[in-house]
Amino acid sequence: MSEKQAGLNGAYYGPSIPPKRDSYQSVGRGGGPLGCCCSCIFGLVFKLIFTAIVFMGLAFFVFWLIVKPNRVKFHVTDATLTQFNFSSDSNLHYNLALNLTIRNPNKKLGIYYDRIEARANYEGQRFSTITLTPFYQGHKTTNVLNPLFTGQQLLVGSNLQSEYQKQTSAGVYEIEMKLYLRIRFKFGRIKTGKFKPRVECDLKVPLSTNGNSATIFETKRCKIDYFKAI
Ligand SMILES: *[C@@H]1O[C@H](CO)[C@@H](O)[C@H](O)[C@H]1NC(C)=O
Ligand SMILES: *[C@@H]1O[C@H](CO)[C@@H](O)[C@H](O)[C@H]1NC(C)=O
């Protein structure tokens, strides 16, 4: 409609119309082969728009699948650190037991944890890597995992010993646990492809001697990042 009117306007007020419109008009008006080309273009534009809508719908579905559902929640509820000291050869001797709860709050999504790798870092350096048993988590359930980091690892760094001394006198060590996951969602009978989310837990862990520690460990909620590539 508006194009036709523009055409009419062009016919009546030719000189006052800007040149850009003029050229558009002459293409639109041409009969025969030009008109056919025009419908081809419209057909192509229609197909493009249709395809775009389908893709947007698909993208939205995937987006909904990942984001709209409630996020899975990770908490470290308890930590027992019975050994965390350096021997004279700069080896860190450690024994850290954690209670990790994973809550799937979704009514319709189950989660396959196909791979659970847990890494423990101190002052930006990894000192232990373990893998936990894969499992399936049903709708609206909470699972408790018990990662245990124990052993010794050579750690060297410029600020490492001074930070360690500081934290030793405070009685609390700042330890970071990261989870590198490979998961799939289950929606009805549909199983999605793999996702590789990362979970990061910044912990403040008191040293416990004979099962007692001066400071009580406080439950820590972990950050989860679905899209970070490993
Ligand atoms: C942590 O796990 C251990 C071993 O399963 C258990 O004895 C302890 O009660 C748990 N702590 C909390 C706070 O759930
Ligand atoms: C670390 O400390 C514990 C006691 O807290 C001690 O038994 C152990 O020998 C120490 N280890 C090293 C390597 O110093």
Coordinates of C-alpha atoms and ligand atoms in Angstrom, one line a residue:
M1 CA 0.0 0.0 0.0
S2 CA 2.5 2.5 1.1
E3 CA 4.8 1.7 -1.8
K4 CA 2.0 2.3 -4.2
Q5 CA 1.4 5.6 -2.6
A6 CA 5.0 6.5 -2.8
G7 CA 4.7 5.7 -6.5
L8 CA 1.8 7.9 -6.9
N9 CA 3.5 10.7 -5.0
G10 CA 6.4 10.2 -7.3
A11 CA 4.2 10.6 -10.3
Y12 CA 2.6 13.8 -9.1
Y13 CA 5.5 15.5 -7.3
G14 CA 8.4 14.1 -9.3
P15 CA 10.9 17.0 -8.8
S16 CA 10.3 17.3 -5.0
I17 CA 11.1 13.6 -4.3
P18 CA 14.7 12.9 -3.4
P19 CA 16.7 11.1 -6.1
K20 CA 17.1 7.9 -4.0
R21 CA 13.3 7.2 -4.1
D22 CA 13.2 8.0 -7.8
S23 CA 15.5 5.1 -8.7
Y24 CA 13.7 2.7 -6.4
Q25 CA 10.4 3.7 -8.1
S26 CA 11.6 3.0 -11.6
V27 CA 12.5 -0.6 -10.7
G28 CA 9.2 -1.1 -9.0
R29 CA 7.2 0.1 -11.9
G30 CA 8.8 -1.8 -14.6
G31 CA 6.5 -4.5 -16.1
G32 CA 7.3 -7.9 -17.5
P33 CA 10.6 -9.4 -16.5
L34 CA 11.3 -6.8 -13.9
G35 CA 7.9 -7.6 -12.2
C36 CA 8.8 -11.3 -12.1
C37 CA 12.2 -10.5 -10.6
C38 CA 10.4 -8.4 -8.0
S39 CA 8.3 -11.4 -7.0
C40 CA 11.4 -13.6 -7.0
I41 CA 13.0 -11.2 -4.6
F42 CA 9.9 -11.2 -2.4
G43 CA 9.9 -14.9 -2.4
L44 CA 13.5 -15.0 -1.4
V45 CA 12.9 -12.4 1.3
F46 CA 10.0 -14.4 2.6
K47 CA 12.1 -17.6 2.7
L48 CA 14.9 -15.8 4.5
I49 CA 12.5 -14.4 7.1
F50 CA 10.8 -17.8 7.5
T51 CA 14.2 -19.5 8.0
A52 CA 15.3 -16.8 10.4
I53 CA 12.1 -17.3 12.4
V54 CA 12.6 -21.1 12.5
F55 CA 16.2 -20.6 13.7
M56 CA 15.2 -18.1 16.3
G57 CA 12.6 -20.5 17.5
L58 CA 15.2 -23.2 17.8
A59 CA 17.6 -20.9 19.5
F60 CA 14.9 -19.9 21.9
F61 CA 14.1 -23.5 22.7
V62 CA 17.7 -24.2 23.4
F63 CA 18.0 -21.0 25.4
W64 CA 14.9 -21.9 27.4
L65 CA 16.2 -25.4 28.0
I66 CA 19.4 -24.0 29.5
V67 CA 18.5 -20.8 31.1
K68 CA 14.8 -20.6 31.9
P69 CA 14.9 -23.7 34.1
N70 CA 16.2 -23.1 37.5
R71 CA 19.9 -23.3 37.9
V72 CA 21.5 -26.3 39.5
K73 CA 22.9 -25.2 42.9
F74 CA 26.2 -26.3 44.3
H75 CA 27.1 -25.8 48.0
V76 CA 30.1 -26.9 50.0
T77 CA 28.4 -27.6 53.4
D78 CA 31.3 -28.9 55.3
A79 CA 35.1 -29.1 55.1
T80 CA 37.5 -31.1 57.2
L81 CA 41.2 -30.1 56.8
T82 CA 43.4 -32.4 58.9
Q83 CA 46.7 -31.7 57.2
F84 CA 47.9 -28.6 55.3
N85 CA 51.6 -28.1 55.9
F86 CA 54.8 -27.7 53.9
S87 CA 57.8 -30.0 54.3
S88 CA 61.3 -28.5 53.9
D89 CA 61.3 -29.5 50.3
S90 CA 58.3 -27.3 49.4
N91 CA 55.9 -30.1 49.2
L92 CA 52.4 -29.4 50.5
H93 CA 51.0 -32.2 52.5
Y94 CA 47.2 -32.0 52.4
N95 CA 44.2 -33.9 53.6
L96 CA 40.9 -32.1 52.8
A97 CA 37.5 -33.7 52.9
L98 CA 34.5 -31.8 51.6
N99 CA 30.8 -32.3 51.6
L100 CA 29.4 -31.0 48.4
T101 CA 25.6 -30.8 47.8
I102 CA 24.2 -30.6 44.3
R103 CA 20.5 -29.6 44.1
N104 CA 18.5 -30.0 40.9
P105 CA 15.5 -27.8 41.5
N106 CA 13.9 -28.6 38.1
K107 CA 10.6 -30.4 37.8
K108 CA 11.1 -31.6 34.3
L109 CA 14.9 -31.9 33.8
G110 CA 17.1 -34.8 34.9
I111 CA 20.8 -34.5 34.7
Y112 CA 23.5 -37.0 33.8
Y113 CA 26.8 -36.1 35.4
D114 CA 29.0 -38.1 32.9
R115 CA 32.2 -36.7 34.2
I116 CA 33.0 -34.9 37.4
E117 CA 36.5 -33.7 37.8
A118 CA 37.4 -31.8 41.0
R119 CA 40.5 -29.7 41.3
A120 CA 41.9 -28.1 44.4
N121 CA 43.9 -24.9 44.1
Y122 CA 45.9 -23.0 46.6
E123 CA 47.2 -19.5 45.8
G124 CA 46.3 -20.0 42.1
Q125 CA 48.2 -23.3 41.9
R126 CA 46.5 -26.7 41.5
F127 CA 47.6 -29.2 44.1
S128 CA 45.2 -32.0 43.6
T129 CA 42.8 -33.4 40.9
I130 CA 40.3 -36.2 41.5
T131 CA 37.4 -37.6 39.6
L132 CA 34.1 -38.5 41.2
T133 CA 31.7 -41.3 40.3
P134 CA 29.3 -40.4 37.5
F135 CA 25.6 -40.4 38.4
Y136 CA 22.2 -39.5 37.2
Q137 CA 20.2 -36.9 39.2
G138 CA 16.5 -37.0 39.0
H139 CA 14.0 -34.1 39.2
K140 CA 14.0 -32.0 42.3
T141 CA 16.6 -34.0 44.1
T142 CA 19.7 -33.2 46.1
N143 CA 22.8 -35.4 46.0
V144 CA 25.7 -35.2 48.4
L145 CA 29.2 -35.9 47.2
N146 CA 32.3 -36.3 49.3
P147 CA 35.4 -35.2 47.5
L148 CA 38.6 -36.2 49.3
F149 CA 41.8 -34.5 48.4
T150 CA 44.8 -36.2 50.0
G151 CA 48.5 -36.5 49.2
Q152 CA 51.4 -34.1 48.6
Q153 CA 52.3 -31.7 45.8
L154 CA 55.3 -29.5 45.2
L155 CA 54.2 -25.9 45.2
V156 CA 56.5 -22.9 44.6
G157 CA 55.5 -19.3 44.2
S158 CA 56.8 -15.8 45.1
N159 CA 54.1 -14.9 47.6
L160 CA 53.2 -18.5 48.5
Q161 CA 55.1 -18.9 51.7
S162 CA 54.3 -15.4 53.0
E163 CA 50.6 -16.0 52.3
Y164 CA 50.8 -19.4 53.8
Q165 CA 52.3 -17.9 57.0
K166 CA 49.6 -15.3 57.2
Q167 CA 46.8 -17.8 56.8
T168 CA 48.5 -20.2 59.2
S169 CA 48.4 -17.6 61.9
A170 CA 44.8 -16.7 61.1
G171 CA 44.0 -20.4 61.3
V172 CA 42.0 -20.4 58.1
Y173 CA 43.3 -21.4 54.6
E174 CA 41.8 -20.0 51.4
I175 CA 41.4 -23.0 49.1
E176 CA 39.6 -23.0 45.8
M177 CA 37.8 -26.0 44.5
K178 CA 36.8 -26.1 40.8
L179 CA 34.6 -28.7 39.2
Y180 CA 34.9 -29.5 35.5
L181 CA 31.8 -31.2 34.5
R182 CA 30.4 -32.9 31.5
I183 CA 26.7 -33.2 31.8
R184 CA 23.6 -33.9 29.7
F185 CA 20.0 -32.9 30.5
K186 CA 17.1 -35.3 30.2
F187 CA 13.8 -33.9 29.3
G188 CA 11.1 -36.5 29.1
R189 CA 12.7 -39.0 26.7
I190 CA 14.9 -36.4 25.1
K191 CA 18.5 -36.2 26.0
T192 CA 20.4 -33.1 25.1
G193 CA 24.0 -32.9 23.9
K194 CA 26.9 -32.4 26.2
F195 CA 27.5 -29.3 28.3
K196 CA 30.7 -28.5 30.0
P197 CA 29.9 -26.2 32.9
R198 CA 32.5 -25.1 35.4
V199 CA 31.8 -24.7 39.0
E200 CA 33.9 -22.6 41.3
C201 CA 33.9 -22.7 45.1
D202 CA 36.1 -20.2 47.0
L203 CA 36.5 -21.8 50.4
K204 CA 37.8 -20.6 53.7
V205 CA 38.8 -23.7 55.5
P206 CA 40.0 -23.8 59.1
L207 CA 42.6 -26.4 60.1
S208 CA 41.0 -29.0 62.3
T209 CA 43.2 -30.8 64.8
N210 CA 41.9 -33.9 66.5
G211 CA 38.5 -33.3 64.8
N212 CA 38.1 -29.8 66.4
S213 CA 38.8 -26.5 64.8
A214 CA 38.8 -23.0 66.3
T215 CA 36.7 -21.6 63.5
I216 CA 33.5 -23.3 62.1
F217 CA 33.4 -23.8 58.4
E218 CA 30.6 -21.8 56.8
T219 CA 28.5 -23.2 54.0
K220 CA 29.6 -21.7 50.7
R221 CA 27.6 -21.4 47.6
C222 CA 29.5 -22.1 44.4
K223 CA 29.4 -20.2 41.2
I224 CA 28.4 -22.0 38.0
D225 CA 29.2 -21.1 34.5
Y226 CA 27.5 -23.1 31.8
F227 CA 29.2 -21.7 28.8
K228 CA 32.9 -21.5 29.6
A229 CA 34.8 -23.9 27.4
I230 CA 37.3 -26.1 29.1
Ligands
LIG1 C1 29.9 -34.4 55.8 O1 30.1 -35.8 55.4 C2 30.6 -36.6 56.5 C3 30.8 -38.0 55.8 O2 29.8 -38.4 55.0 C4 29.5 -36.7 57.5 O3 29.9 -37.5 58.6 C5 29.2 -35.3 58.0 O4 28.1 -35.3 58.9 C6 28.8 -34.4 56.9 N1 28.7 -33.0 57.4 C7 27.6 -32.2 57.1 C8 27.6 -30.9 57.6 O5 26.7 -32.7 56.4
LIG2 C1 52.2 -31.6 59.3 O1 51.6 -31.4 60.5 C2 51.2 -32.5 61.2 C3 50.5 -32.1 62.5 O2 49.7 -31.1 62.3 C4 52.4 -33.4 61.4 O3 52.0 -34.6 62.1 C5 53.1 -33.7 60.1 O4 54.3 -34.4 60.4 C6 53.4 -32.5 59.4 N1 53.9 -32.8 58.1 C7 55.0 -32.2 57.6 C8 55.4 -32.7 56.2 O5 55.6 -31.3 58.1

